[in-house]
Amino acid sequence: SMMNPTGKVIQRNQILVYESPPPLHKSLEFQSRTVRVPPRLLPSPSGKFLCLFWHKENRYEILHMDSITSAIKRPSSKSINRETNMSGFSPAVDTGFDVLSFAWVGDDDVFALLYPPELKKDENNTIVKIQTTVDVLGTRVSTGQQNDEADNIVYDPSKFKPRVELKVLVGVNADATEFSGSIAAATATFLGTMMLRGRHAPTCLFGGPVLCVASFSQDKDTSQRDGMAYFYTLREGSTDTRASSYTSVGPALPY
């Protein structure tokens, strides 16, 4: 607190500010918009991390909370670094783009990412690589790059479908903060791609003790809608958290 002529004034609490980088992976038209739609804030089950999921930008960032709050916890620190918020660790531990959905799974800082297909067939039945952008209304627009290679190449069928990948955040030795301020407090380890049920492509993820993968389809001609939600968890007795160790559980529910 402090004193002034009008009496005792309570000092305001410190405010922590994290500046997220601009969406450089998007078009210049997208970046020049006057209003940036804020992200969804998704805390991890452990409370150690916070995901900023930029839905309109199809991008995610995961922040280490202690690395941000250390500026308040250790106000007497003489090592001031704007990028690391006066701590030895960079707040951002993982980031990625072209992501359709994000979800935390279980209690061990495992998270799932939904990606769009990598390949598709155009009206001429030519294989093209999908490059996705998002227009002003948030609608996904695909532009193709034709593959000029021989027609007899056999492509992986999974490349034509959306995929769900699993990652886990593994913390680094806290002592590292004493000699390096450029490292992150955790690293993201790839756990593999999940094997999914259902006749429709996945469209959305929901987190919790188990992973819910929702699949939705709408017929363009009849406008008939069809969707199901499937649930996945680690197999009983599993000794690791790899994607191959997850299995479908319980009944599928309408979505």
PDB file of C-alpha atoms in Angstrom:
ATOM      1  CA  SER A   1       0.000   0.000   0.000  1.00  0.00           C
ATOM      2  CA  MET A   2       1.025   3.683  -0.296  1.00  0.00           C
ATOM      3  CA  MET A   3       0.039   7.014   1.228  1.00  0.00           C
ATOM      4  CA  ASN A   4      -1.304  10.062  -0.627  1.00  0.00           C
ATOM      5  CA  PRO A   5      -3.069  13.293   0.462  1.00  0.00           C
ATOM      6  CA  THR A   6      -6.478  11.648   0.306  1.00  0.00           C
ATOM      7  CA  GLY A   7      -5.484   8.803   2.593  1.00  0.00           C
ATOM      8  CA  LYS A   8      -4.255   5.243   2.279  1.00  0.00           C
ATOM      9  CA  VAL A   9      -4.442   3.796  -1.243  1.00  0.00           C
ATOM     10  CA  ILE A  10      -4.216   0.066  -1.863  1.00  0.00           C
ATOM     11  CA  GLN A  11      -1.653  -0.794  -4.538  1.00  0.00           C
ATOM     12  CA  ARG A  12      -3.126  -2.563  -7.540  1.00  0.00           C
ATOM     13  CA  ASN A  13      -2.162  -6.162  -8.171  1.00  0.00           C
ATOM     14  CA  GLN A  14       0.387  -6.903 -10.843  1.00  0.00           C
ATOM     15  CA  ILE A  15      -0.991  -7.916 -14.207  1.00  0.00           C
ATOM     16  CA  LEU A  16       0.684 -10.605 -16.275  1.00  0.00           C
ATOM     17  CA  VAL A  17       0.643 -10.146 -20.040  1.00  0.00           C
ATOM     18  CA  TYR A  18       1.533 -12.775 -22.630  1.00  0.00           C
ATOM     19  CA  GLU A  19       1.740 -11.564 -26.214  1.00  0.00           C
ATOM     20  CA  SER A  20       0.798 -14.258 -28.660  1.00  0.00           C
ATOM     21  CA  PRO A  21       2.589 -14.068 -32.028  1.00  0.00           C
ATOM     22  CA  PRO A  22       0.528 -12.992 -35.063  1.00  0.00           C
ATOM     23  CA  PRO A  23      -0.927 -15.616 -37.440  1.00  0.00           C
ATOM     24  CA  LEU A  24       1.872 -15.447 -39.991  1.00  0.00           C
ATOM     25  CA  HIS A  25       0.722 -18.733 -41.560  1.00  0.00           C
ATOM     26  CA  LYS A  26      -2.458 -17.012 -42.786  1.00  0.00           C
ATOM     27  CA  SER A  27      -2.969 -14.739 -45.784  1.00  0.00           C
ATOM     28  CA  LEU A  28      -2.145 -11.023 -45.616  1.00  0.00           C
ATOM     29  CA  GLU A  29      -5.847 -10.254 -45.931  1.00  0.00           C
ATOM     30  CA  PHE A  30      -6.555 -12.374 -42.866  1.00  0.00           C
ATOM     31  CA  GLN A  31      -3.735 -10.772 -40.885  1.00  0.00           C
ATOM     32  CA  SER A  32      -4.909  -7.251 -41.720  1.00  0.00           C
ATOM     33  CA  ARG A  33      -8.308  -7.667 -40.054  1.00  0.00           C
ATOM     34  CA  THR A  34      -8.972  -5.017 -37.432  1.00  0.00           C
ATOM     35  CA  VAL A  35     -10.376  -7.490 -34.891  1.00  0.00           C
ATOM     36  CA  ARG A  36      -8.594 -10.677 -33.868  1.00  0.00           C
ATOM     37  CA  VAL A  37     -10.979 -13.300 -32.523  1.00  0.00           C
ATOM     38  CA  PRO A  38      -9.664 -14.357 -29.076  1.00  0.00           C
ATOM     39  CA  PRO A  39      -8.631 -17.950 -28.407  1.00  0.00           C
ATOM     40  CA  ARG A  40     -10.326 -20.546 -26.276  1.00  0.00           C
ATOM     41  CA  LEU A  41      -8.531 -21.049 -22.959  1.00  0.00           C
ATOM     42  CA  LEU A  42      -8.132 -24.757 -22.145  1.00  0.00           C
ATOM     43  CA  PRO A  43      -6.255 -25.520 -18.890  1.00  0.00           C
ATOM     44  CA  SER A  44      -4.563 -28.908 -18.595  1.00  0.00           C
ATOM     45  CA  PRO A  45      -5.859 -31.370 -15.967  1.00  0.00           C
ATOM     46  CA  SER A  46      -2.613 -31.002 -13.993  1.00  0.00           C
ATOM     47  CA  GLY A  47      -2.966 -27.220 -13.893  1.00  0.00           C
ATOM     48  CA  LYS A  48       0.609 -26.802 -15.123  1.00  0.00           C
ATOM     49  CA  PHE A  49      -0.251 -25.764 -18.673  1.00  0.00           C
ATOM     50  CA  LEU A  50      -2.756 -23.591 -20.515  1.00  0.00           C
ATOM     51  CA  CYS A  51      -3.688 -24.106 -24.157  1.00  0.00           C
ATOM     52  CA  LEU A  52      -4.626 -21.106 -26.275  1.00  0.00           C
ATOM     53  CA  PHE A  53      -6.662 -22.583 -29.115  1.00  0.00           C
ATOM     54  CA  TRP A  54      -7.140 -19.996 -31.858  1.00  0.00           C
ATOM     55  CA  HIS A  55     -10.176 -21.553 -33.512  1.00  0.00           C
ATOM     56  CA  LYS A  56     -10.445 -19.024 -36.360  1.00  0.00           C
ATOM     57  CA  GLU A  57      -6.722 -19.338 -37.073  1.00  0.00           C
ATOM     58  CA  ASN A  58      -6.580 -23.138 -36.698  1.00  0.00           C
ATOM     59  CA  ARG A  59      -3.603 -22.727 -34.386  1.00  0.00           C
ATOM     60  CA  TYR A  60      -2.745 -23.692 -30.824  1.00  0.00           C
ATOM     61  CA  GLU A  61      -0.191 -22.590 -28.245  1.00  0.00           C
ATOM     62  CA  ILE A  62       0.535 -24.299 -24.936  1.00  0.00           C
ATOM     63  CA  LEU A  63       1.937 -22.160 -22.125  1.00  0.00           C
ATOM     64  CA  HIS A  64       3.707 -23.248 -18.934  1.00  0.00           C
ATOM     65  CA  MET A  65       1.939 -21.377 -16.139  1.00  0.00           C
ATOM     66  CA  ASP A  66       4.835 -21.292 -13.650  1.00  0.00           C
ATOM     67  CA  SER A  67       7.073 -19.717 -16.284  1.00  0.00           C
ATOM     68  CA  ILE A  68       4.589 -16.848 -16.607  1.00  0.00           C
ATOM     69  CA  THR A  69       3.783 -16.335 -12.931  1.00  0.00           C
ATOM     70  CA  SER A  70       7.428 -16.491 -11.815  1.00  0.00           C
ATOM     71  CA  ALA A  71       7.660 -12.750 -12.503  1.00  0.00           C
ATOM     72  CA  ILE A  72       5.392 -12.229  -9.484  1.00  0.00           C
ATOM     73  CA  LYS A  73       6.622 -15.132  -7.407  1.00  0.00           C
ATOM     74  CA  ARG A  74      10.232 -13.884  -7.639  1.00  0.00           C
ATOM     75  CA  PRO A  75       9.941 -10.053  -7.906  1.00  0.00           C
ATOM     76  CA  SER A  76      13.463  -9.599  -6.560  1.00  0.00           C
ATOM     77  CA  SER A  77      15.006 -11.482  -9.479  1.00  0.00           C
ATOM     78  CA  LYS A  78      17.717  -9.444 -11.189  1.00  0.00           C
ATOM     79  CA  SER A  79      17.634 -11.508 -14.369  1.00  0.00           C
ATOM     80  CA  ILE A  80      15.016  -9.630 -16.418  1.00  0.00           C
ATOM     81  CA  ASN A  81      14.110 -11.120 -19.777  1.00  0.00           C
ATOM     82  CA  ARG A  82      10.936 -10.046 -21.596  1.00  0.00           C
ATOM     83  CA  GLU A  83      10.730 -13.216 -23.669  1.00  0.00           C
ATOM     84  CA  THR A  84      11.004 -15.489 -20.650  1.00  0.00           C
ATOM     85  CA  ASN A  85       9.032 -13.297 -18.217  1.00  0.00           C
ATOM     86  CA  MET A  86      11.938 -13.058 -15.726  1.00  0.00           C
ATOM     87  CA  SER A  87      12.170 -16.822 -15.407  1.00  0.00           C
ATOM     88  CA  GLY A  88      14.615 -19.341 -16.815  1.00  0.00           C
ATOM     89  CA  PHE A  89      12.009 -20.919 -19.086  1.00  0.00           C
ATOM     90  CA  SER A  90      10.158 -19.716 -22.176  1.00  0.00           C
ATOM     91  CA  PRO A  91       6.370 -19.805 -21.448  1.00  0.00           C
ATOM     92  CA  ALA A  92       5.435 -21.405 -24.798  1.00  0.00           C
ATOM     93  CA  VAL A  93       6.218 -25.130 -24.736  1.00  0.00           C
ATOM     94  CA  ASP A  94       4.442 -26.236 -27.933  1.00  0.00           C
ATOM     95  CA  THR A  95       2.596 -24.688 -30.862  1.00  0.00           C
ATOM     96  CA  GLY A  96       1.140 -25.785 -34.182  1.00  0.00           C
ATOM     97  CA  PHE A  97      -1.181 -24.695 -36.991  1.00  0.00           C
ATOM     98  CA  ASP A  98      -3.708 -26.172 -39.425  1.00  0.00           C
ATOM     99  CA  VAL A  99      -5.369 -27.822 -36.412  1.00  0.00           C
ATOM    100  CA  LEU A 100      -9.154 -28.271 -36.480  1.00  0.00           C
ATOM    101  CA  SER A 101      -9.679 -29.217 -32.830  1.00  0.00           C
ATOM    102  CA  PHE A 102      -7.766 -29.643 -29.544  1.00  0.00           C
ATOM    103  CA  ALA A 103      -8.464 -31.659 -26.381  1.00  0.00           C
ATOM    104  CA  TRP A 104      -6.657 -32.643 -23.169  1.00  0.00           C
ATOM    105  CA  VAL A 105      -6.887 -36.363 -22.379  1.00  0.00           C
ATOM    106  CA  GLY A 106      -6.578 -37.979 -18.939  1.00  0.00           C
ATOM    107  CA  ASP A 107      -4.439 -36.598 -16.108  1.00  0.00           C
ATOM    108  CA  ASP A 108      -0.891 -36.818 -17.482  1.00  0.00           C
ATOM    109  CA  ASP A 109      -0.711 -33.768 -19.782  1.00  0.00           C
ATOM    110  CA  VAL A 110      -1.587 -35.815 -22.875  1.00  0.00           C
ATOM    111  CA  PHE A 111      -3.413 -33.900 -25.611  1.00  0.00           C
ATOM    112  CA  ALA A 112      -5.086 -34.753 -28.900  1.00  0.00           C
ATOM    113  CA  LEU A 113      -4.970 -32.795 -32.169  1.00  0.00           C
ATOM    114  CA  LEU A 114      -7.345 -33.124 -35.119  1.00  0.00           C
ATOM    115  CA  TYR A 115      -5.761 -32.435 -38.531  1.00  0.00           C
ATOM    116  CA  PRO A 116      -7.462 -32.201 -41.962  1.00  0.00           C
ATOM    117  CA  PRO A 117      -6.697 -34.646 -44.803  1.00  0.00           C
ATOM    118  CA  GLU A 118      -3.381 -34.230 -46.615  1.00  0.00           C
ATOM    119  CA  LEU A 119      -4.615 -35.390 -50.033  1.00  0.00           C
ATOM    120  CA  LYS A 120      -7.831 -35.397 -52.050  1.00  0.00           C
ATOM    121  CA  LYS A 121      -9.099 -36.213 -55.542  1.00  0.00           C
ATOM    122  CA  ASP A 122     -10.387 -33.346 -57.669  1.00  0.00           C
ATOM    123  CA  GLU A 123     -13.188 -33.426 -60.261  1.00  0.00           C
ATOM    124  CA  ASN A 124     -10.761 -34.964 -62.760  1.00  0.00           C
ATOM    125  CA  ASN A 125      -9.862 -37.746 -60.318  1.00  0.00           C
ATOM    126  CA  THR A 126      -6.373 -36.251 -59.964  1.00  0.00           C
ATOM    127  CA  ILE A 127      -4.565 -36.535 -56.656  1.00  0.00           C
ATOM    128  CA  VAL A 128      -3.892 -33.083 -55.179  1.00  0.00           C
ATOM    129  CA  LYS A 129      -2.301 -31.969 -51.931  1.00  0.00           C
ATOM    130  CA  ILE A 130      -4.635 -29.906 -49.789  1.00  0.00           C
ATOM    131  CA  GLN A 131      -3.533 -26.500 -48.568  1.00  0.00           C
ATOM    132  CA  THR A 132      -6.071 -25.005 -46.198  1.00  0.00           C
ATOM    133  CA  THR A 133      -6.842 -21.425 -45.359  1.00  0.00           C
ATOM    134  CA  VAL A 134      -9.684 -19.730 -43.529  1.00  0.00           C
ATOM    135  CA  ASP A 135     -11.694 -16.958 -45.117  1.00  0.00           C
ATOM    136  CA  VAL A 136     -13.284 -13.991 -43.354  1.00  0.00           C
ATOM    137  CA  LEU A 137     -16.344 -16.021 -42.339  1.00  0.00           C
ATOM    138  CA  GLY A 138     -14.222 -18.792 -40.879  1.00  0.00           C
ATOM    139  CA  THR A 139     -15.109 -21.297 -43.602  1.00  0.00           C
ATOM    140  CA  ARG A 140     -12.367 -23.696 -44.558  1.00  0.00           C
ATOM    141  CA  VAL A 141     -11.294 -23.310 -48.184  1.00  0.00           C
ATOM    142  CA  SER A 142      -9.051 -25.842 -49.881  1.00  0.00           C
ATOM    143  CA  THR A 143      -6.658 -25.110 -52.720  1.00  0.00           C
ATOM    144  CA  GLY A 144      -4.963 -27.912 -54.554  1.00  0.00           C
ATOM    145  CA  GLN A 145      -1.440 -28.586 -55.685  1.00  0.00           C
ATOM    146  CA  GLN A 146      -1.455 -31.153 -58.455  1.00  0.00           C
ATOM    147  CA  ASN A 147       0.880 -34.098 -58.130  1.00  0.00           C
ATOM    148  CA  ASP A 148       2.705 -34.473 -61.438  1.00  0.00           C
ATOM    149  CA  GLU A 149       4.216 -37.830 -60.560  1.00  0.00           C
ATOM    150  CA  ALA A 150       3.330 -41.074 -62.302  1.00  0.00           C
ATOM    151  CA  ASP A 151      -0.302 -42.227 -62.098  1.00  0.00           C
ATOM    152  CA  ASN A 152       0.677 -45.679 -60.893  1.00  0.00           C
ATOM    153  CA  ILE A 153       1.881 -44.453 -57.510  1.00  0.00           C
ATOM    154  CA  VAL A 154       0.024 -46.104 -54.611  1.00  0.00           C
ATOM    155  CA  TYR A 155      -0.997 -43.574 -51.963  1.00  0.00           C
ATOM    156  CA  ASP A 156      -1.642 -44.286 -48.309  1.00  0.00           C
ATOM    157  CA  PRO A 157      -5.474 -44.281 -47.878  1.00  0.00           C
ATOM    158  CA  SER A 158      -5.088 -42.565 -44.496  1.00  0.00           C
ATOM    159  CA  LYS A 159      -3.761 -39.445 -46.273  1.00  0.00           C
ATOM    160  CA  PHE A 160      -7.281 -38.832 -47.637  1.00  0.00           C
ATOM    161  CA  LYS A 161      -8.888 -38.715 -44.184  1.00  0.00           C
ATOM    162  CA  PRO A 162      -8.607 -36.380 -41.190  1.00  0.00           C
ATOM    163  CA  ARG A 163      -6.332 -37.763 -38.492  1.00  0.00           C
ATOM    164  CA  VAL A 164      -6.106 -37.519 -34.704  1.00  0.00           C
ATOM    165  CA  GLU A 165      -2.607 -37.321 -33.238  1.00  0.00           C
ATOM    166  CA  LEU A 166      -1.606 -37.657 -29.590  1.00  0.00           C
ATOM    167  CA  LYS A 167       1.199 -35.790 -27.830  1.00  0.00           C
ATOM    168  CA  VAL A 168       2.400 -35.608 -24.230  1.00  0.00           C
ATOM    169  CA  LEU A 169       4.239 -32.815 -22.422  1.00  0.00           C
ATOM    170  CA  VAL A 170       7.326 -33.964 -20.552  1.00  0.00           C
ATOM    171  CA  GLY A 171       8.928 -31.556 -18.076  1.00  0.00           C
ATOM    172  CA  VAL A 172      12.641 -30.746 -18.147  1.00  0.00           C
ATOM    173  CA  ASN A 173      15.011 -30.578 -15.189  1.00  0.00           C
ATOM    174  CA  ALA A 174      14.152 -27.479 -13.137  1.00  0.00           C
ATOM    175  CA  ASP A 175      17.866 -26.909 -12.462  1.00  0.00           C
ATOM    176  CA  ALA A 176      18.250 -26.005 -16.131  1.00  0.00           C
ATOM    177  CA  THR A 177      16.786 -22.584 -15.331  1.00  0.00           C
ATOM    178  CA  GLU A 178      20.075 -21.688 -13.659  1.00  0.00           C
ATOM    179  CA  PHE A 179      22.063 -21.809 -16.889  1.00  0.00           C
ATOM    180  CA  SER A 180      19.656 -21.305 -19.781  1.00  0.00           C
ATOM    181  CA  GLY A 181      16.767 -18.963 -20.447  1.00  0.00           C
ATOM    182  CA  SER A 182      16.059 -20.053 -24.004  1.00  0.00           C
ATOM    183  CA  ILE A 183      14.628 -23.498 -23.315  1.00  0.00           C
ATOM    184  CA  ALA A 184      11.013 -24.374 -22.559  1.00  0.00           C
ATOM    185  CA  ALA A 185       9.842 -25.902 -19.286  1.00  0.00           C
ATOM    186  CA  ALA A 186       8.541 -28.968 -21.148  1.00  0.00           C
ATOM    187  CA  THR A 187       8.841 -30.676 -24.499  1.00  0.00           C
ATOM    188  CA  ALA A 188       6.029 -32.195 -26.537  1.00  0.00           C
ATOM    189  CA  THR A 189       6.585 -35.835 -27.496  1.00  0.00           C
ATOM    190  CA  PHE A 190       4.654 -37.383 -30.383  1.00  0.00           C
ATOM    191  CA  LEU A 191       2.704 -40.490 -29.310  1.00  0.00           C
ATOM    192  CA  GLY A 192       1.328 -41.556 -32.677  1.00  0.00           C
ATOM    193  CA  THR A 193      -1.876 -41.416 -34.716  1.00  0.00           C
ATOM    194  CA  MET A 194      -5.038 -42.993 -33.350  1.00  0.00           C
ATOM    195  CA  MET A 195      -7.028 -45.762 -35.015  1.00  0.00           C
ATOM    196  CA  LEU A 196     -10.618 -44.507 -35.147  1.00  0.00           C
ATOM    197  CA  ARG A 197     -14.048 -46.083 -35.435  1.00  0.00           C
ATOM    198  CA  GLY A 198     -16.994 -44.924 -37.488  1.00  0.00           C
ATOM    199  CA  ARG A 199     -18.003 -44.446 -41.099  1.00  0.00           C
ATOM    200  CA  HIS A 200     -17.704 -40.656 -41.002  1.00  0.00           C
ATOM    201  CA  ALA A 201     -14.577 -38.544 -40.735  1.00  0.00           C
ATOM    202  CA  PRO A 202     -13.820 -36.977 -37.321  1.00  0.00           C
ATOM    203  CA  THR A 203     -14.853 -33.334 -37.040  1.00  0.00           C
ATOM    204  CA  CYS A 204     -14.378 -32.361 -33.372  1.00  0.00           C
ATOM    205  CA  LEU A 205     -12.587 -33.468 -30.173  1.00  0.00           C
ATOM    206  CA  PHE A 206     -13.754 -33.303 -26.556  1.00  0.00           C
ATOM    207  CA  GLY A 207     -11.390 -33.931 -23.661  1.00  0.00           C
ATOM    208  CA  GLY A 208     -11.735 -35.385 -20.180  1.00  0.00           C
ATOM    209  CA  PRO A 209     -10.889 -38.678 -18.452  1.00  0.00           C
ATOM    210  CA  VAL A 210     -11.516 -40.276 -21.854  1.00  0.00           C
ATOM    211  CA  LEU A 211     -11.183 -38.802 -25.345  1.00  0.00           C
ATOM    212  CA  CYS A 212     -14.388 -38.165 -27.271  1.00  0.00           C
ATOM    213  CA  VAL A 213     -14.060 -38.029 -31.063  1.00  0.00           C
ATOM    214  CA  ALA A 214     -17.167 -36.686 -32.791  1.00  0.00           C
ATOM    215  CA  SER A 215     -17.921 -37.490 -36.422  1.00  0.00           C
ATOM    216  CA  PHE A 216     -20.456 -35.473 -38.387  1.00  0.00           C
ATOM    217  CA  SER A 217     -21.666 -35.566 -41.979  1.00  0.00           C
ATOM    218  CA  GLN A 218     -24.284 -33.592 -43.908  1.00  0.00           C
ATOM    219  CA  ASP A 219     -25.572 -34.565 -47.340  1.00  0.00           C
ATOM    220  CA  LYS A 220     -25.289 -31.600 -49.738  1.00  0.00           C
ATOM    221  CA  ASP A 221     -28.341 -32.636 -51.777  1.00  0.00           C
ATOM    222  CA  THR A 222     -30.802 -33.679 -49.078  1.00  0.00           C
ATOM    223  CA  SER A 223     -29.302 -31.715 -46.126  1.00  0.00           C
ATOM    224  CA  GLN A 224     -29.655 -34.927 -44.115  1.00  0.00           C
ATOM    225  CA  ARG A 225     -27.381 -34.918 -41.082  1.00  0.00           C
ATOM    226  CA  ASP A 226     -25.698 -37.874 -39.465  1.00  0.00           C
ATOM    227  CA  GLY A 227     -23.226 -37.855 -36.608  1.00  0.00           C
ATOM    228  CA  MET A 228     -21.842 -40.097 -33.886  1.00  0.00           C
ATOM    229  CA  ALA A 229     -19.488 -39.647 -30.940  1.00  0.00           C
ATOM    230  CA  TYR A 230     -16.954 -42.334 -29.986  1.00  0.00           C
ATOM    231  CA  PHE A 231     -14.927 -42.654 -26.785  1.00  0.00           C
ATOM    232  CA  TYR A 232     -11.324 -43.809 -26.346  1.00  0.00           C
ATOM    233  CA  THR A 233      -9.132 -44.613 -23.366  1.00  0.00           C
ATOM    234  CA  LEU A 234      -5.972 -46.535 -22.552  1.00  0.00           C
ATOM    235  CA  ARG A 235      -6.275 -50.305 -22.599  1.00  0.00           C
ATOM    236  CA  GLU A 236      -6.331 -51.900 -19.181  1.00  0.00           C
ATOM    237  CA  GLY A 237      -2.797 -52.824 -18.154  1.00  0.00           C
ATOM    238  CA  SER A 238      -1.125 -50.485 -20.651  1.00  0.00           C
ATOM    239  CA  THR A 239       2.373 -49.472 -19.599  1.00  0.00           C
ATOM    240  CA  ASP A 240       2.653 -46.423 -21.889  1.00  0.00           C
ATOM    241  CA  THR A 241       0.487 -43.671 -23.364  1.00  0.00           C
ATOM    242  CA  ARG A 242       1.198 -44.274 -27.045  1.00  0.00           C
ATOM    243  CA  ALA A 243      -1.715 -43.833 -29.435  1.00  0.00           C
ATOM    244  CA  SER A 244      -1.605 -47.550 -30.230  1.00  0.00           C
ATOM    245  CA  SER A 245      -2.402 -48.263 -26.562  1.00  0.00           C
ATOM    246  CA  TYR A 246      -5.794 -46.520 -26.801  1.00  0.00           C
ATOM    247  CA  THR A 247      -8.972 -48.434 -27.537  1.00  0.00           C
ATOM    248  CA  SER A 248     -12.615 -47.622 -28.073  1.00  0.00           C
ATOM    249  CA  VAL A 249     -14.823 -47.975 -24.984  1.00  0.00           C
ATOM    250  CA  GLY A 250     -18.525 -47.838 -24.288  1.00  0.00           C
ATOM    251  CA  PRO A 251     -21.367 -47.316 -26.766  1.00  0.00           C
ATOM    252  CA  ALA A 252     -21.282 -44.706 -29.518  1.00  0.00           C
ATOM    253  CA  LEU A 253     -23.699 -41.800 -28.980  1.00  0.00           C
ATOM    254  CA  PRO A 254     -25.600 -39.694 -31.529  1.00  0.00           C
ATOM    255  CA  TYR A 255     -23.935 -36.361 -32.215  1.00  0.00           C
TER     256      TYR A 255
END
